[in-house]
Coordinates of C-alpha atoms in Angstrom, one line a residue:
Chain A
M1 CA 0.0 0.0 0.0
R2 CA 1.9 3.0 -1.3
L3 CA -0.4 5.7 0.1
K4 CA -1.1 4.2 3.5
D5 CA -2.3 6.6 6.2
K6 CA -2.4 9.5 3.7
A7 CA -5.5 11.7 3.2
A8 CA -6.2 13.0 -0.3
L9 CA -8.5 15.5 -1.9
V10 CA -9.3 14.9 -5.6
T11 CA -11.2 17.4 -7.7
G12 CA -13.5 16.5 -10.6
A13 CA -13.5 13.0 -9.1
T14 CA -17.1 12.0 -10.0
A15 CA -16.2 10.6 -13.4
G16 CA -13.4 9.9 -15.9
L17 CA -9.8 10.4 -14.9
G18 CA -10.6 11.9 -11.5
Q19 CA -12.8 8.9 -10.6
S20 CA -10.0 6.5 -11.6
I21 CA -7.5 8.5 -9.6
A22 CA -9.7 8.5 -6.5
E23 CA -10.3 4.7 -6.8
A24 CA -6.6 4.0 -7.2
F25 CA -5.7 6.2 -4.2
A26 CA -8.1 4.4 -2.0
R27 CA -6.8 1.0 -3.2
E28 CA -3.3 2.2 -2.2
G29 CA -4.5 3.0 1.3
A30 CA -5.4 6.7 1.2
A31 CA -8.6 8.2 2.6
V32 CA -10.1 10.2 -0.3
L33 CA -12.4 13.2 -0.4
V34 CA -14.2 12.7 -3.7
T35 CA -15.3 16.2 -4.9
G36 CA -17.3 17.4 -7.9
R37 CA -20.5 19.1 -8.8
D38 CA -22.6 16.0 -9.4
A39 CA -23.6 14.6 -6.1
A40 CA -25.3 11.4 -7.4
R41 CA -22.3 10.4 -9.4
G42 CA -20.0 11.4 -6.5
E43 CA -21.9 9.3 -4.0
A44 CA -21.7 6.3 -6.5
V45 CA -17.9 6.7 -6.7
V46 CA -17.7 6.7 -2.9
E47 CA -20.0 3.7 -2.6
G48 CA -17.8 1.8 -5.0
I49 CA -14.7 2.7 -3.1
R50 CA -16.3 1.7 0.3
S51 CA -17.6 -1.6 -1.1
S52 CA -14.0 -2.5 -2.0
G53 CA -12.9 -1.8 1.5
G54 CA -11.5 1.7 0.9
R55 CA -12.1 5.0 2.8
A56 CA -13.8 7.9 1.0
R57 CA -16.4 10.7 1.4
F58 CA -18.1 12.8 -1.1
R59 CA -18.3 16.6 -0.9
R60 CA -20.0 18.8 -3.5
L61 CA -17.4 21.3 -4.8
D62 CA -17.2 24.0 -7.5
V63 CA -13.5 24.6 -7.7
T64 CA -14.1 28.2 -8.8
A65 CA -15.8 29.1 -5.6
E66 CA -13.3 30.3 -3.0
E67 CA -15.4 29.5 0.1
E68 CA -16.4 26.1 -1.1
V69 CA -12.7 25.2 -1.8
E70 CA -11.6 26.3 1.7
A71 CA -14.5 24.4 3.3
A72 CA -13.5 21.2 1.3
V73 CA -9.9 21.4 2.6
A74 CA -11.1 22.0 6.1
A75 CA -13.5 19.0 5.8
T76 CA -10.6 16.7 4.8
V77 CA -8.6 17.8 7.8
D78 CA -11.6 17.5 10.1
E79 CA -12.5 14.0 8.8
W80 CA -9.0 12.4 8.7
G81 CA -6.8 14.7 10.7
R82 CA -4.6 15.6 7.8
L83 CA -4.3 16.5 4.1
D84 CA -1.3 14.9 2.3
V85 CA -2.2 14.9 -1.3
V86 CA -4.2 17.2 -3.6
V87 CA -5.1 16.3 -7.1
N88 CA -6.2 19.2 -9.3
N89 CA -8.1 17.2 -11.9
A90 CA -11.3 19.2 -12.5
G91 CA -11.0 20.8 -15.9
Y92 CA -13.2 22.2 -18.6
Y93 CA -13.5 22.8 -22.3
G94 CA -16.6 22.6 -24.4
P95 CA -17.9 23.1 -27.9
A96 CA -17.9 26.8 -27.4
S97 CA -14.2 26.8 -26.5
M98 CA -13.1 24.9 -29.6
R99 CA -12.6 27.7 -32.1
P100 CA -9.8 30.2 -33.0
L101 CA -9.1 33.1 -30.7
A102 CA -10.9 35.9 -32.5
E103 CA -14.1 33.8 -32.6
L104 CA -13.9 32.9 -28.9
P105 CA -16.6 34.5 -26.7
V106 CA -15.0 36.4 -23.8
A107 CA -17.3 34.5 -21.4
E108 CA -16.0 31.2 -22.7
W109 CA -12.4 32.3 -22.2
D110 CA -13.2 33.3 -18.6
R111 CA -15.0 30.0 -17.9
V112 CA -12.0 28.0 -19.1
I113 CA -9.5 30.0 -17.1
Q114 CA -11.7 30.0 -14.1
V115 CA -12.0 26.2 -13.9
N116 CA -8.6 25.2 -15.2
L117 CA -6.4 27.8 -13.6
R118 CA -8.3 29.7 -10.9
G119 CA -9.6 26.4 -9.5
P120 CA -6.2 24.8 -8.9
F121 CA -4.9 28.1 -7.6
L122 CA -7.7 28.3 -5.0
V123 CA -7.3 24.6 -4.1
C124 CA -3.5 24.9 -3.6
R125 CA -3.9 28.2 -1.8
A126 CA -6.2 26.5 0.7
A127 CA -4.3 23.2 1.0
I128 CA -0.7 24.5 1.3
P129 CA -1.0 25.9 4.9
A130 CA -2.5 22.6 6.0
M131 CA 0.4 20.7 4.4
I132 CA 2.9 23.0 6.0
R133 CA 1.4 22.4 9.5
Q134 CA 1.9 18.7 9.2
G135 CA 5.4 18.8 7.6
G136 CA 4.8 18.4 3.9
G137 CA 2.6 17.1 1.2
A138 CA 2.2 16.4 -2.5
I139 CA 0.3 18.3 -5.2
V140 CA -0.5 16.6 -8.5
S141 CA -2.1 18.7 -11.2
I142 CA -3.6 17.3 -14.3
A143 CA -2.5 19.4 -17.2
S144 CA -2.6 18.2 -20.8
I145 CA -0.1 17.4 -23.6
R146 CA -1.7 20.4 -25.3
A147 CA 0.0 22.6 -22.7
I148 CA 3.4 22.0 -24.4
H149 CA 2.3 20.7 -27.8
C150 CA -0.4 23.0 -29.0
S151 CA -3.5 22.0 -30.9
H152 CA -5.7 24.0 -33.3
N153 CA -8.9 25.7 -32.1
L154 CA -8.2 25.5 -28.4
P155 CA -6.6 28.8 -27.4
A156 CA -8.1 29.1 -24.0
Y157 CA -7.7 25.5 -23.0
T158 CA -4.0 25.3 -24.1
A159 CA -3.2 28.6 -22.4
S160 CA -4.9 27.5 -19.2
K161 CA -3.0 24.2 -19.1
A162 CA 0.4 25.8 -19.9
A163 CA -0.3 28.3 -17.1
L164 CA -1.2 25.4 -14.7
I165 CA 2.3 23.8 -15.3
Q166 CA 4.1 27.1 -14.6
M167 CA 2.0 27.5 -11.4
T168 CA 3.0 24.0 -10.4
K169 CA 6.6 24.9 -10.8
S170 CA 6.2 28.0 -8.8
I171 CA 4.8 26.0 -5.9
A172 CA 7.7 23.6 -6.2
L173 CA 10.2 26.5 -5.9
D174 CA 8.4 28.3 -3.2
Y175 CA 7.5 25.4 -0.9
G176 CA 10.2 22.9 -1.5
A177 CA 11.8 23.9 1.8
Q178 CA 8.5 23.0 3.6
N179 CA 8.7 19.6 1.9
I180 CA 5.8 20.2 -0.4
R181 CA 6.2 18.7 -3.8
A182 CA 4.2 19.8 -6.8
N183 CA 4.1 18.0 -10.2
A184 CA 1.9 17.9 -13.3
I185 CA 0.7 15.0 -15.4
L186 CA 0.2 15.7 -19.1
P187 CA -2.4 13.2 -20.4
G188 CA -2.9 12.5 -24.0
V189 CA -6.2 11.5 -25.4
H190 CA -8.1 9.3 -23.0
D191 CA -11.3 7.3 -23.3
T192 CA -13.4 9.3 -20.8
P193 CA -16.9 10.8 -20.7
G194 CA -15.3 14.2 -21.2
G195 CA -13.8 13.1 -24.5
Q196 CA -17.2 12.2 -25.9
Q197 CA -17.7 15.8 -27.2
S198 CA -14.8 15.2 -29.6
Y199 CA -16.7 12.7 -31.8
T200 CA -19.9 11.5 -33.2
D201 CA -18.8 8.1 -34.4
R202 CA -17.0 6.3 -31.5
E203 CA -15.4 3.5 -33.6
E204 CA -14.1 5.8 -36.2
Y205 CA -12.7 8.1 -33.4
L206 CA -10.9 5.2 -31.7
R207 CA -9.4 4.1 -35.0
R208 CA -8.2 7.6 -35.8
I209 CA -6.6 8.1 -32.4
A210 CA -4.9 4.7 -32.6
S211 CA -3.5 5.6 -36.0
L212 CA -2.0 8.8 -34.6
T213 CA -0.5 7.2 -31.5
P214 CA 2.8 5.3 -31.5
L215 CA 1.5 2.8 -29.0
G216 CA -1.5 2.2 -31.3
R217 CA -4.4 2.8 -28.9
I218 CA -6.3 5.4 -26.9
G219 CA -5.3 5.9 -23.2
H220 CA -7.1 4.2 -20.4
P221 CA -7.9 6.3 -17.3
S222 CA -6.0 3.8 -15.1
G223 CA -2.7 5.0 -16.6
I224 CA -3.3 8.5 -15.3
A225 CA -4.3 7.0 -11.9
Y226 CA -1.0 5.0 -11.7
A227 CA 1.0 8.1 -12.6
A228 CA -0.8 10.1 -9.9
V229 CA -0.2 7.3 -7.3
F230 CA 3.5 7.4 -8.2
L231 CA 3.9 11.2 -8.0
A232 CA 1.8 11.3 -4.7
S233 CA 3.8 8.5 -3.1
D234 CA 7.1 8.7 -1.2
E235 CA 8.8 6.9 -4.2
A236 CA 8.7 10.3 -5.9
A237 CA 10.2 12.0 -2.8
Y238 CA 12.9 13.7 -5.0
I239 CA 10.6 14.7 -7.8
T240 CA 9.1 18.2 -7.8
G241 CA 8.4 20.9 -10.4
A242 CA 8.4 18.2 -13.0
T243 CA 5.9 17.0 -15.7
L244 CA 5.0 13.4 -16.6
V245 CA 3.7 12.9 -20.1
V246 CA 1.2 10.0 -20.4
D247 CA 0.2 9.9 -24.1
G248 CA 1.2 6.8 -25.9
G249 CA 4.1 8.6 -27.5
R250 CA 1.9 11.1 -29.3
I251 CA 4.0 14.3 -28.7
A252 CA 7.4 12.6 -28.8
G253 CA 7.7 13.2 -32.5
E254 CA 6.3 12.9 -35.9
Y255 CA 4.7 9.5 -36.4
R256 CA 4.3 8.3 -39.9
P257 CA 4.4 4.5 -39.7
H258 CA 5.1 2.5 -42.9
R259 CA 2.4 0.0 -43.6
S260 CA 4.8 -2.8 -42.7
G261 CA 6.3 -1.2 -39.6
P262 CA 9.9 -0.2 -39.1
S263 CA 12.5 -2.5 -40.6
T264 CA 14.1 -5.0 -38.2
R265 CA 16.7 -6.1 -40.8
R266 CA 20.2 -6.2 -39.6
A267 CA 22.9 -3.9 -41.0
Chain W
M1 CA 6.0 -7.1 -6.0
R2 CA 5.3 -5.0 -9.1
L3 CA 8.1 -6.5 -11.3
A4 CA 7.8 -10.2 -10.5
D5 CA 7.5 -11.2 -14.2
K6 CA 10.3 -8.9 -15.4
V7 CA 13.9 -9.5 -16.5
A8 CA 16.0 -6.4 -16.6
I9 CA 19.5 -5.5 -17.9
V10 CA 21.0 -2.5 -16.1
T11 CA 24.3 -1.2 -17.6
G12 CA 26.7 0.7 -15.4
A13 CA 25.2 -1.2 -12.5
G14 CA 28.4 -1.9 -10.7
R15 CA 28.3 1.3 -8.7
G16 CA 26.6 4.7 -8.3
N17 CA 23.2 5.3 -9.9
G18 CA 23.1 2.0 -11.8
R19 CA 23.6 0.1 -8.6
G20 CA 20.8 1.9 -6.9
I21 CA 18.5 1.3 -9.9
A22 CA 19.5 -2.4 -10.1
R23 CA 18.7 -2.9 -6.4
G24 CA 15.4 -1.1 -6.7
L25 CA 14.3 -3.3 -9.6
A26 CA 15.3 -6.4 -7.8
R27 CA 13.5 -5.4 -4.7
E28 CA 10.3 -5.3 -6.7
G29 CA 10.9 -8.9 -8.0
A30 CA 12.7 -8.4 -11.3
A31 CA 15.6 -10.7 -12.3
V32 CA 18.5 -8.4 -13.0
A33 CA 21.5 -8.7 -15.2
V34 CA 24.0 -6.4 -13.4
A35 CA 26.3 -5.3 -16.2
D36 CA 29.4 -3.1 -15.8
I37 CA 32.8 -2.5 -17.5
I38 CA 34.3 -3.4 -14.1
E39 CA 33.3 -7.0 -13.6
E40 CA 34.3 -7.2 -10.0
N41 CA 31.9 -4.3 -9.1
A42 CA 29.1 -6.1 -11.0
R43 CA 29.7 -9.3 -9.1
K44 CA 29.5 -7.5 -5.7
V45 CA 26.2 -5.9 -6.6
A46 CA 24.7 -9.1 -8.0
R47 CA 25.9 -11.0 -4.9
G48 CA 24.2 -8.3 -2.7
I49 CA 20.9 -8.7 -4.6
E50 CA 21.1 -12.5 -4.2
D51 CA 21.9 -12.2 -0.5
S52 CA 18.7 -10.1 -0.1
G53 CA 16.7 -12.8 -1.7
G54 CA 16.6 -11.4 -5.3
R55 CA 17.7 -12.8 -8.6
A56 CA 20.7 -11.5 -10.4
I57 CA 23.7 -12.3 -12.6
A58 CA 26.9 -10.3 -13.1
L59 CA 28.1 -9.5 -16.6
K60 CA 31.1 -7.6 -17.9
V61 CA 30.2 -5.2 -20.7
D62 CA 31.8 -2.5 -22.8
V63 CA 28.8 -0.6 -24.2
T64 CA 30.9 0.9 -27.0
D65 CA 31.7 -2.6 -28.4
P66 CA 28.9 -4.2 -30.4
Q67 CA 30.3 -7.7 -29.8
S68 CA 30.5 -7.2 -26.0
V69 CA 26.9 -5.8 -26.0
Q70 CA 25.6 -8.9 -28.0
G71 CA 27.4 -11.1 -25.5
M72 CA 25.6 -9.4 -22.6
V73 CA 22.2 -9.9 -24.3
D74 CA 23.0 -13.5 -25.1
A75 CA 24.1 -14.2 -21.5
T76 CA 21.0 -12.6 -20.1
L77 CA 18.8 -14.7 -22.4
A78 CA 20.7 -17.8 -21.3
A79 CA 20.1 -17.1 -17.7
F80 CA 16.6 -15.7 -17.7
S81 CA 15.1 -16.6 -21.1
T82 CA 13.8 -13.1 -22.0
I83 CA 14.5 -9.4 -21.5
T84 CA 11.6 -7.1 -20.6
T85 CA 13.4 -4.1 -19.3
L86 CA 16.6 -2.2 -20.2
V87 CA 18.2 0.6 -18.2
N88 CA 20.9 2.3 -20.1
D89 CA 22.8 3.8 -17.2
A90 CA 26.5 3.4 -18.3
G91 CA 27.9 6.8 -18.7
V92 CA 30.9 9.0 -18.2
I93 CA 31.5 12.7 -17.6
S94 CA 34.2 14.9 -18.9
R95 CA 35.5 17.8 -16.9
I96 CA 38.1 19.0 -19.5
P97 CA 37.5 22.7 -20.3
F98 CA 36.0 23.4 -23.7
F99 CA 39.1 24.9 -25.3
E100 CA 41.2 22.0 -24.2
T101 CA 38.8 19.3 -25.3
T102 CA 40.3 17.2 -28.1
K103 CA 38.3 15.4 -30.8
E104 CA 39.3 12.1 -29.1
E105 CA 37.9 13.3 -25.7
F106 CA 34.6 14.5 -27.2
Q107 CA 34.4 11.2 -29.1
R108 CA 35.0 9.2 -25.9
V109 CA 32.1 10.8 -24.1
V110 CA 29.8 10.5 -27.0
D111 CA 30.9 6.9 -27.5
V112 CA 29.8 5.8 -24.0
N113 CA 26.8 8.0 -23.3
L114 CA 25.2 8.2 -26.8
T115 CA 26.6 5.5 -29.0
G116 CA 26.6 3.0 -26.1
T117 CA 22.9 3.8 -25.4
F118 CA 22.2 3.2 -29.1
L119 CA 24.1 -0.1 -29.4
V120 CA 22.5 -1.6 -26.3
A121 CA 19.0 -0.4 -27.2
Q122 CA 19.3 -1.8 -30.7
A123 CA 20.5 -5.3 -29.5
V124 CA 17.9 -5.5 -26.7
A125 CA 15.0 -4.1 -28.8
R126 CA 15.6 -7.0 -31.3
V127 CA 14.8 -9.4 -28.4
M128 CA 11.8 -7.2 -27.3
V129 CA 10.3 -7.2 -30.8
K130 CA 10.2 -11.0 -30.7
A131 CA 8.9 -11.0 -27.1
G132 CA 6.0 -8.7 -28.0
G133 CA 7.2 -5.6 -26.1
G134 CA 9.4 -4.2 -23.4
S135 CA 10.5 -1.0 -21.7
I136 CA 13.7 0.9 -22.3
I137 CA 14.8 3.5 -19.8
N138 CA 17.6 5.8 -20.8
I139 CA 19.5 7.9 -18.3
A140 CA 19.7 11.5 -19.6
S141 CA 20.6 14.4 -17.2
Q142 CA 19.6 17.9 -16.2
G143 CA 22.3 18.6 -18.8
A144 CA 19.9 17.3 -21.5
E145 CA 17.5 20.1 -20.7
R146 CA 19.8 23.0 -19.9
G147 CA 23.4 23.8 -20.5
A148 CA 25.9 23.6 -17.7
Y149 CA 29.1 25.6 -17.2
E150 CA 32.1 23.9 -18.8
L151 CA 30.2 20.7 -19.3
V152 CA 29.8 21.2 -23.1
T153 CA 30.8 17.6 -24.1
Y154 CA 28.6 15.9 -21.4
C155 CA 25.5 18.1 -22.1
A156 CA 25.8 17.4 -25.9
S157 CA 25.9 13.7 -25.3
K158 CA 23.0 13.8 -22.8
G159 CA 20.9 16.0 -25.1
G160 CA 21.4 13.4 -27.7
V161 CA 20.1 10.7 -25.3
K162 CA 16.9 12.7 -24.8
T163 CA 16.0 13.1 -28.5
F164 CA 17.2 9.5 -29.2
T165 CA 14.6 8.5 -26.6
M166 CA 11.8 10.4 -28.3
A167 CA 12.6 9.2 -31.8
L168 CA 13.0 5.6 -30.7
A169 CA 9.7 5.8 -28.8
V170 CA 8.0 6.9 -32.0
T171 CA 9.8 4.2 -34.0
L172 CA 9.2 1.2 -31.7
G173 CA 5.7 2.1 -30.3
Q174 CA 4.1 -0.3 -32.7
Y175 CA 6.1 -3.2 -31.3
N176 CA 4.8 -2.3 -27.9
I177 CA 8.3 -1.3 -26.9
R178 CA 8.2 1.8 -24.7
V179 CA 11.2 4.2 -24.5
N180 CA 11.5 6.8 -21.7
A181 CA 14.3 8.8 -20.1
I182 CA 15.0 10.2 -16.7
A183 CA 16.9 13.4 -16.2
P184 CA 18.6 13.3 -12.7
G185 CA 20.2 16.3 -11.1
P186 CA 23.7 16.0 -9.5
I187 CA 24.0 12.9 -7.4
P188 CA 27.1 12.2 -5.2
T189 CA 28.7 9.1 -6.7
D190 CA 32.2 8.1 -7.8
M191 CA 31.6 9.8 -11.2
T192 CA 30.7 13.2 -9.6
A193 CA 33.2 13.0 -6.7
A194 CA 35.6 15.5 -8.4
S195 CA 32.9 18.1 -8.4
L196 CA 30.6 17.4 -5.5
G197 CA 33.6 16.5 -3.2
D198 CA 34.3 20.2 -3.0
P199 CA 32.2 21.4 0.0
V200 CA 31.9 24.9 -1.3
R201 CA 30.7 23.8 -4.7
R202 CA 28.4 21.2 -3.2
A203 CA 26.8 23.8 -0.9
S204 CA 26.2 26.2 -3.8
I205 CA 24.6 23.4 -5.8
E206 CA 22.4 22.4 -2.9
A207 CA 21.3 26.0 -2.4
G208 CA 19.8 26.0 -5.9
I209 CA 17.7 22.9 -5.3
P210 CA 14.2 23.6 -4.0
L211 CA 14.1 20.4 -1.9
G212 CA 17.4 21.5 -0.3
R213 CA 19.4 18.4 -0.9
L214 CA 21.3 16.4 -3.6
G215 CA 19.7 13.3 -4.9
T216 CA 20.8 9.7 -4.1
P217 CA 20.9 6.6 -6.4
E218 CA 18.0 5.3 -4.4
D219 CA 15.9 8.3 -5.5
L220 CA 16.1 7.0 -9.1
A221 CA 14.8 3.6 -8.2
G222 CA 11.1 4.6 -7.8
I223 CA 10.8 6.1 -11.3
C224 CA 12.6 3.2 -12.9
V225 CA 10.3 0.8 -11.2
Y226 CA 7.3 2.8 -12.6
Y227 CA 8.7 2.9 -16.1
A228 CA 9.6 -0.8 -15.9
S229 CA 6.1 -1.9 -14.7
D230 CA 2.9 -2.2 -16.6
E231 CA 1.5 0.8 -14.7
S232 CA 3.2 2.9 -17.3
S233 CA 2.0 0.8 -20.2
W234 CA 0.8 3.9 -22.1
V235 CA 3.9 6.1 -21.3
T236 CA 6.5 6.4 -24.0
G237 CA 8.8 9.2 -25.3
S238 CA 8.7 11.0 -21.9
T239 CA 11.6 12.4 -19.9
M240 CA 11.1 12.6 -16.2
W241 CA 13.1 15.2 -14.3
I242 CA 14.3 13.9 -10.9
D243 CA 16.2 16.7 -9.5
G244 CA 14.6 18.1 -6.4
G245 CA 13.0 20.8 -8.5
G246 CA 16.3 22.2 -9.9
L247 CA 15.1 22.4 -13.5
A248 CA 11.8 24.1 -12.5
G249 CA 13.4 27.5 -12.1
L250 CA 15.2 29.8 -9.7
A251 CA 14.7 28.5 -6.1
R252 CA 15.7 31.9 -4.7
A253 CA 16.9 35.3 -5.8
P254 CA 20.2 34.8 -7.7
I255 CA 23.4 36.0 -6.2
A256 CA 25.7 37.9 -8.6
R257 CA 29.2 36.5 -9.2
K258 CA 31.9 38.5 -7.6

């Protein structure tokens, strides 16, 4: 059990990557505050964790609301006496944000920045003092490969995720002496409910993603969960201010496979 | 035990970082071929792993020599039947100032750090293609991401290791072979003794590290276990910094040189 006796707060944990992270944390021994806006789904995630013998509670949370965020951090400390790990997973983009900059409504820009940047800022701002009091902690922020390898028609999203990485590094620099580590995971394309807005024909979508990905398949949320467990655990004690790309090789370089695959003939 | 079904080759495993990584993989259940140019060091490390209940063999290898590399691969297959994991740790550093660096010295460093990584990866990947996949972990450096004063030769070789990693990941993905790198900060080992042995220099380096300490070979074990295990089955082409936050930026206001 790699997160035994730790208490964690995971945002956006009612579905997709966040749910997978919360479940993996509980399996590794952590007590988890599952947070999100959908109480029914959140309670279902908690029920699943508890029925597998894990410890979890649900709390409704909009990460853009300062008072709600502070209350969620306080609730974690009240419930389990500590807060060791924060996972900034809640994120947003939608059909209205998928367009070039001059066509982006100002309200949509604000919405993306609010959820993807102000949210993690508020969560870290509330959590860091609690971590300092107990002698340290770990922050894991879920950014995106699009933070460092841009994509068309996503100006607000890519900017928000790039800013999240730099905020993560700032925390690493400013709170390293207090033994707080902060790292970011950069997921590639994953098979999650949030990804459903990117396609109409699922089979065609999966085939297309597979053809663009060196490892030949779309990501499974468990891969992000394992990465988060690693970065949250003491095995990563010397890792801070760093990024971990989990994308099947998508941004490592140009991928133009020959039909027959690379040659294995000897020189 | 997260690596119970794995067989790993770790080059440069006779001491320093390679030794820490080899022990870490063995602790999680991997059978380890401990390979080093100094055979006696490899033997000691392999014996230590066996004494702790692990599985290991010791091999002598010169990573710059294709025949020696093939011998290491063949001996590992003879002992453990397969190879699932490769850690390319064998490396050297050059502290000769830039204007005094000869072609031969530059070539020596590139031969071990870059050509050696290529030769071993190529020989092992042939086995992994037949086996249906595998994980290759290359040891880059902070010097692959940023320049370092009077370490031109070393940084050039490690920068090569990083882009080699990315290109190989893109190339071997369809064989289910994953290729990743780690970029450690300065770690006190025999290789860095000339630099970190100086207490003034060591203190100034430590002052620039957000976590306030130098790394240890054991710090590298966790990330290597992660990359070796199936937990990272969709991770390839990545470079993980493991440097206490050194690369993230300025840990404090810079002090001007006198």
